[in-house]
Tab-separated table of C-alpha atoms and ligand atoms in Angstrom:
chain	number	residue	atom	x	y	z
A	1	MET	CA	-48.408	-19.945	27.558
A	2	ARG	CA	-46.147	-19.173	24.551
A	3	LEU	CA	-42.476	-19.666	25.151
A	4	LEU	CA	-40.344	-16.607	24.508
A	5	ASP	CA	-38.072	-18.413	22.076
A	6	GLU	CA	-40.856	-20.156	20.186
A	7	PRO	CA	-40.517	-19.594	16.409
A	8	GLY	CA	-42.847	-16.780	15.381
A	9	SER	CA	-43.004	-15.300	18.898
A	10	GLU	CA	-42.525	-11.552	19.195
A	11	THR	CA	-39.196	-12.068	20.896
A	12	MET	CA	-37.912	-14.275	18.088
A	13	ILE	CA	-39.086	-11.784	15.452
A	14	MET	CA	-37.378	-8.976	17.331
A	15	ILE	CA	-34.155	-11.003	17.619
A	16	LYS	CA	-34.273	-11.757	13.880
A	17	GLU	CA	-34.813	-8.100	13.042
A	18	LEU	CA	-32.046	-7.038	15.408
A	19	LYS	CA	-29.633	-9.569	13.861
A	20	TRP	CA	-30.465	-8.298	10.379
A	21	TYR	CA	-30.090	-4.689	11.501
A	22	MET	CA	-26.734	-5.457	13.121
A	23	SER	CA	-25.424	-7.329	10.071
A	24	SER	CA	-26.460	-4.459	7.790
A	25	MET	CA	-24.768	-2.027	10.163
A	26	ILE	CA	-21.567	-4.065	10.037
A	27	SER	CA	-21.512	-4.054	6.238
A	28	THR	CA	-22.394	-0.343	6.141
A	29	ASP	CA	-19.491	0.258	8.520
A	30	LEU	CA	-17.110	-1.715	6.366
A	31	PHE	CA	-18.238	0.118	3.251
A	32	THR	CA	-17.816	3.433	5.058
A	33	VAL	CA	-14.332	2.459	6.186
A	34	MET	CA	-13.450	1.479	2.618
A	35	ARG	CA	-14.840	4.689	1.151
A	36	GLU	CA	-13.308	6.941	3.776
A	37	ARG	CA	-9.818	5.482	3.711
A	38	HIS	CA	-7.535	7.851	1.879
A	39	SER	CA	-3.818	8.373	1.800
A	40	VAL	CA	-3.036	10.928	4.468
A	41	LYS	CA	0.214	12.844	3.953
A	42	HIS	CA	0.389	14.742	7.260
A	43	PHE	CA	0.268	12.994	10.594
A	44	ASP	CA	0.325	14.357	14.130
A	45	PRO	CA	3.929	13.677	15.229
A	46	ALA	CA	2.892	13.862	18.893
A	47	HIS	CA	0.540	10.895	18.517
A	48	SER	CA	1.890	7.472	19.412
A	49	LEU	CA	0.552	3.946	19.363
A	50	SER	CA	1.327	1.362	22.001
A	51	ALA	CA	2.992	-1.914	21.043
A	52	GLN	CA	-0.319	-3.587	21.901
A	53	GLU	CA	-2.284	-1.327	19.535
A	54	ILE	CA	0.202	-1.968	16.745
A	55	ARG	CA	0.099	-5.678	17.472
A	56	GLU	CA	-3.703	-5.713	17.192
A	57	LEU	CA	-3.598	-4.014	13.788
A	58	LEU	CA	-0.944	-6.436	12.560
A	59	GLU	CA	-2.898	-9.420	13.805
A	60	LEU	CA	-5.846	-8.199	11.731
A	61	ALA	CA	-3.576	-7.582	8.742
A	62	GLY	CA	-2.312	-11.137	9.113
A	63	SER	CA	-5.826	-12.531	8.912
A	64	ALA	CA	-5.635	-11.894	5.152
A	65	PRO	CA	-5.977	-14.901	2.889
A	66	SER	CA	-2.835	-16.349	1.281
A	67	ALA	CA	-2.074	-19.113	-1.162
A	68	TRP	CA	-2.076	-22.437	0.721
A	69	ASN	CA	-2.293	-20.252	3.837
A	70	LEU	CA	1.475	-19.853	3.649
A	71	GLN	CA	1.234	-16.273	5.015
A	72	HIS	CA	3.883	-14.741	2.810
A	73	TRP	CA	4.443	-11.668	4.995
A	74	LYS	CA	6.642	-10.247	7.697
A	75	PHE	CA	5.797	-6.920	9.288
A	76	LEU	CA	8.713	-4.715	10.236
A	77	ALA	CA	7.308	-2.120	12.635
A	78	ILE	CA	9.271	1.136	12.623
A	79	ALA	CA	8.143	3.087	15.665
A	80	ASP	CA	11.239	4.397	17.476
A	81	PRO	CA	12.410	7.925	16.583
A	82	ALA	CA	15.887	6.621	15.676
A	83	ALA	CA	14.446	4.011	13.308
A	84	LYS	CA	12.163	6.649	11.729
A	85	ASP	CA	15.165	8.952	11.237
A	86	LYS	CA	16.883	6.107	9.428
A	87	LEU	CA	13.808	5.566	7.270
A	88	LEU	CA	13.256	9.178	6.185
A	89	PRO	CA	16.058	9.403	3.582
A	90	VAL	CA	15.291	5.862	2.384
A	91	ALA	CA	11.721	7.068	1.720
A	92	TYR	CA	13.086	10.018	-0.253
A	93	GLY	CA	12.319	12.469	2.547
A	94	GLN	CA	8.558	11.840	2.515
A	95	GLN	CA	7.413	13.394	5.793
A	96	GLN	CA	4.748	10.746	6.415
A	97	ALA	CA	7.603	8.387	7.255
A	98	ALA	CA	8.764	10.665	10.076
A	99	GLU	CA	5.438	12.001	11.326
A	100	ALA	CA	3.375	8.797	11.432
A	101	SER	CA	3.008	6.997	14.753
A	102	VAL	CA	4.389	3.873	13.123
A	103	VAL	CA	5.501	2.809	9.673
A	104	ILE	CA	4.957	-0.827	8.871
A	105	ALA	CA	7.254	-2.199	6.214
A	106	ILE	CA	5.336	-4.997	4.550
A	107	LEU	CA	7.875	-7.612	3.543
A	108	GLY	CA	7.088	-10.455	1.181
A	109	ASP	CA	8.461	-13.914	1.963
A	110	LEU	CA	10.379	-15.376	-0.990
A	111	GLU	CA	10.595	-18.724	0.807
A	112	ALA	CA	7.020	-19.039	2.025
A	113	ASN	CA	7.105	-22.682	0.912
A	114	ARG	CA	9.211	-23.239	4.036
A	115	ASN	CA	6.152	-22.316	6.150
A	116	ALA	CA	4.171	-25.308	4.914
A	117	GLU	CA	4.982	-27.753	7.725
A	118	ALA	CA	4.224	-25.161	10.405
A	119	VAL	CA	0.949	-24.274	8.679
A	120	PHE	CA	-0.315	-27.826	8.168
A	121	ASP	CA	1.058	-29.627	11.255
A	122	PRO	CA	-1.501	-28.228	13.721
A	123	ALA	CA	-4.335	-29.435	11.443
A	124	VAL	CA	-2.712	-32.878	11.148
A	125	ASN	CA	-2.105	-33.102	14.907
A	126	ALA	CA	-5.695	-32.086	15.617
A	127	GLY	CA	-6.906	-34.827	13.295
A	128	HIS	CA	-8.423	-32.357	10.786
A	129	MET	CA	-6.010	-33.183	7.982
A	130	PRO	CA	-4.828	-36.661	7.015
A	131	GLU	CA	-1.043	-37.026	6.705
A	132	GLU	CA	-1.464	-37.920	2.986
A	133	VAL	CA	-3.294	-34.636	2.319
A	134	LYS	CA	-0.480	-32.710	3.980
A	135	ALA	CA	2.082	-34.593	1.866
A	136	ALA	CA	0.082	-33.903	-1.316
A	137	LEU	CA	-0.190	-30.185	-0.518
A	138	ILE	CA	3.500	-29.899	0.245
A	139	GLY	CA	4.204	-31.690	-3.053
A	140	GLN	CA	2.115	-29.095	-4.936
A	141	ILE	CA	3.806	-26.212	-3.129
A	142	GLU	CA	7.337	-27.463	-3.760
A	143	GLN	CA	6.537	-28.088	-7.417
A	144	ALA	CA	5.189	-24.570	-7.832
A	145	TYR	CA	8.209	-22.993	-6.120
A	146	ALA	CA	10.656	-25.088	-8.162
A	147	ALA	CA	8.958	-24.232	-11.472
A	148	SER	CA	10.297	-20.685	-11.861
A	149	PRO	CA	12.201	-18.135	-9.789
A	150	ALA	CA	9.593	-15.497	-10.705
A	151	TYR	CA	6.930	-17.530	-8.929
A	152	ALA	CA	8.285	-16.939	-5.411
A	153	ARG	CA	8.577	-13.201	-6.032
A	154	ASP	CA	5.118	-12.881	-7.601
A	155	GLU	CA	3.564	-14.818	-4.736
A	156	ALA	CA	5.441	-12.817	-2.092
A	157	ILE	CA	4.176	-9.541	-3.563
A	158	ARG	CA	0.649	-10.782	-4.330
A	159	ASN	CA	-0.007	-12.237	-0.890
A	160	ALA	CA	1.774	-9.595	1.199
A	161	SER	CA	-0.202	-6.902	-0.636
A	162	LEU	CA	-3.449	-8.405	0.636
A	163	ALA	CA	-2.182	-8.089	4.206
A	164	ALA	CA	-1.161	-4.478	3.498
A	165	MET	CA	-4.676	-3.606	2.374
A	166	GLN	CA	-6.190	-5.240	5.443
A	167	LEU	CA	-3.812	-3.240	7.621
A	168	MET	CA	-4.986	0.056	6.123
A	169	LEU	CA	-8.649	-0.856	6.556
A	170	ALA	CA	-8.097	-2.051	10.132
A	171	ALA	CA	-6.330	1.224	10.923
A	172	LYS	CA	-9.207	3.252	9.464
A	173	ALA	CA	-11.723	1.205	11.420
A	174	ARG	CA	-9.748	2.061	14.588
A	175	GLY	CA	-10.044	5.795	13.810
A	176	LEU	CA	-6.519	6.047	12.431
A	177	ASP	CA	-5.293	6.979	8.979
A	178	SER	CA	-2.644	5.571	6.731
A	179	CYS	CA	-0.536	6.173	3.671
A	180	PRO	CA	0.752	3.346	1.491
A	181	MET	CA	4.211	4.207	0.192
A	182	GLY	CA	5.961	2.591	-2.728
A	183	GLY	CA	8.257	5.584	-2.989
A	184	PHE	CA	11.327	4.289	-1.218
A	185	ASP	CA	14.677	2.820	-2.180
A	186	ALA	CA	14.210	-0.910	-1.609
A	187	GLU	CA	17.926	-1.686	-1.770
A	188	ARG	CA	18.784	0.995	0.790
A	189	PHE	CA	15.904	-0.190	2.947
A	190	VAL	CA	17.276	-3.735	3.027
A	191	GLN	CA	20.708	-2.436	4.049
A	192	ALA	CA	19.456	0.067	6.617
A	193	PHE	CA	17.203	-2.439	8.400
A	194	ASN	CA	19.298	-5.598	7.898
A	195	VAL	CA	16.496	-7.376	6.042
A	196	PRO	CA	17.471	-11.017	5.423
A	197	ALA	CA	17.633	-12.178	1.760
A	198	ARG	CA	14.510	-14.249	2.358
A	199	TYR	CA	12.311	-11.119	2.364
A	200	ILE	CA	11.605	-8.371	-0.154
A	201	PRO	CA	10.194	-4.993	0.791
A	202	VAL	CA	6.757	-4.705	-0.820
A	203	LEU	CA	5.240	-1.531	0.619
A	204	LEU	CA	5.618	0.889	3.504
A	205	VAL	CA	2.408	1.737	5.334
A	206	ALA	CA	2.516	4.869	7.483
A	207	ILE	CA	-0.139	4.841	10.209
A	208	GLY	CA	-1.159	7.563	12.636
A	209	LYS	CA	-3.539	10.386	13.503
A	210	ALA	CA	-4.208	12.659	10.555
A	211	ALA	CA	-2.991	16.223	11.046
A	212	ALA	CA	-4.612	17.279	7.767
A	213	PRO	CA	-7.180	15.504	5.627
A	214	ALA	CA	-6.028	13.548	2.594
A	215	ARG	CA	-6.241	15.213	-0.785
A	216	PRO	CA	-9.511	14.204	-2.423
A	217	SER	CA	-9.083	11.418	-4.938
A	218	ALA	CA	-11.563	10.051	-7.429
A	219	ARG	CA	-11.835	6.710	-9.188
A	220	PHE	CA	-12.748	5.713	-12.717
A	221	PRO	CA	-16.427	4.870	-12.964
A	222	ALA	CA	-17.061	1.155	-12.456
A	223	GLU	CA	-18.233	0.710	-16.071
A	224	GLN	CA	-14.758	1.746	-17.167
A	225	THR	CA	-13.016	-0.854	-15.010
A	226	ILE	CA	-15.240	-3.885	-15.524
A	227	VAL	CA	-14.970	-6.301	-18.422
A	228	TRP	CA	-17.733	-8.871	-18.432
A	229	ASN	CA	-16.930	-12.416	-19.475
A	230	GLY	CA	-13.697	-11.744	-21.352
A	231	PHE	CA	-12.091	-9.122	-23.606
B	25	FMN	C1	1.575	0.802	-4.331
B	25	FMN	C2	1.320	2.215	-3.895
B	25	FMN	C3	2.374	3.079	-3.745
B	25	FMN	C4	2.151	4.371	-3.286
B	25	FMN	N1	3.215	5.182	-3.002
B	25	FMN	C5	3.009	6.391	-2.424
B	25	FMN	C6	4.101	7.161	-1.983
B	25	FMN	O1	5.269	6.775	-2.064
B	25	FMN	N2	3.848	8.360	-1.412
B	25	FMN	C7	2.576	8.833	-1.262
B	25	FMN	O2	2.415	9.931	-0.725
B	25	FMN	N3	1.510	8.101	-1.651
B	25	FMN	C8	1.695	6.895	-2.217
B	25	FMN	N4	0.616	6.113	-2.576
B	25	FMN	C9	-0.746	6.629	-2.380
B	25	FMN	C10	-1.463	6.909	-3.697
B	25	FMN	O3	-0.974	8.089	-4.273
B	25	FMN	C11	-2.968	6.977	-3.415
B	25	FMN	O4	-3.388	5.734	-2.913
B	25	FMN	C12	-3.798	7.303	-4.647
B	25	FMN	O5	-3.480	8.574	-5.146
B	25	FMN	C13	-5.298	7.264	-4.330
B	25	FMN	O6	-5.590	8.125	-3.267
B	25	FMN	P1	-6.251	7.624	-1.917
B	25	FMN	O7	-5.446	6.488	-1.386
B	25	FMN	O8	-6.178	8.817	-1.028
B	25	FMN	O9	-7.654	7.238	-2.225
B	25	FMN	C14	0.818	4.823	-3.047
B	25	FMN	C15	-0.228	3.935	-3.216
B	25	FMN	C16	0.010	2.654	-3.598
B	25	FMN	C17	-1.146	1.703	-3.696
């Protein structure tokens, strides 16, 4: 008698085909999410998200890669009506800020080098990283941060932006829509929300249920944006 899980058995072939089908479905879904994400300007003000739903989206956003895994982001979730009222003039009256279920202010960490111990210690304690490797990595990080003041700012913006993009895709995959917003007064934002000097506002991301579809937007054809092997 042939065992069900014998290589070449019908069951194994079916499992293989199913796995392939599922993996292609996952990538099709991701591509669809990427293609269908657009910046929605009108949200249903009656729609709300629970703290747990917001937390899930932010956990996914925080799975973004970052240099040395320093996780140069802080997410300031603006969900209460009073906080949204405070935000509206700071965002130059853009209604998305008031109508969205939540606005996430993506903050970049100017002192992400200070996260190094907390990032590497669990790996050292679990025996996955020798103490000397940790010391070498921290040496590299401190050297980079000491080299120029622009470095910390560039890294904060670069890495936090990756988390912002993941947040918008996660929201879309959950059936929500978003609008990235750079149109806000960063200085006023810092004052209004008591943002410590360690963080810089990078982007606001309004998230909610679309009340009207986004305006259609096109992109340059790929040939226009790709340069092969150098200018
Ligand atoms: C960094 C950045 C800042 C943006 N700022 C605003 C903004 O302040 N208000 C707004 O309505 N849309 C803003 N947008 C959305 C863009 O206008 C939009 O992404 C672009 O037109 C492409 O459209 P799509 O996102 O719908 O595909 C911003 C997008 C980015 C990436």
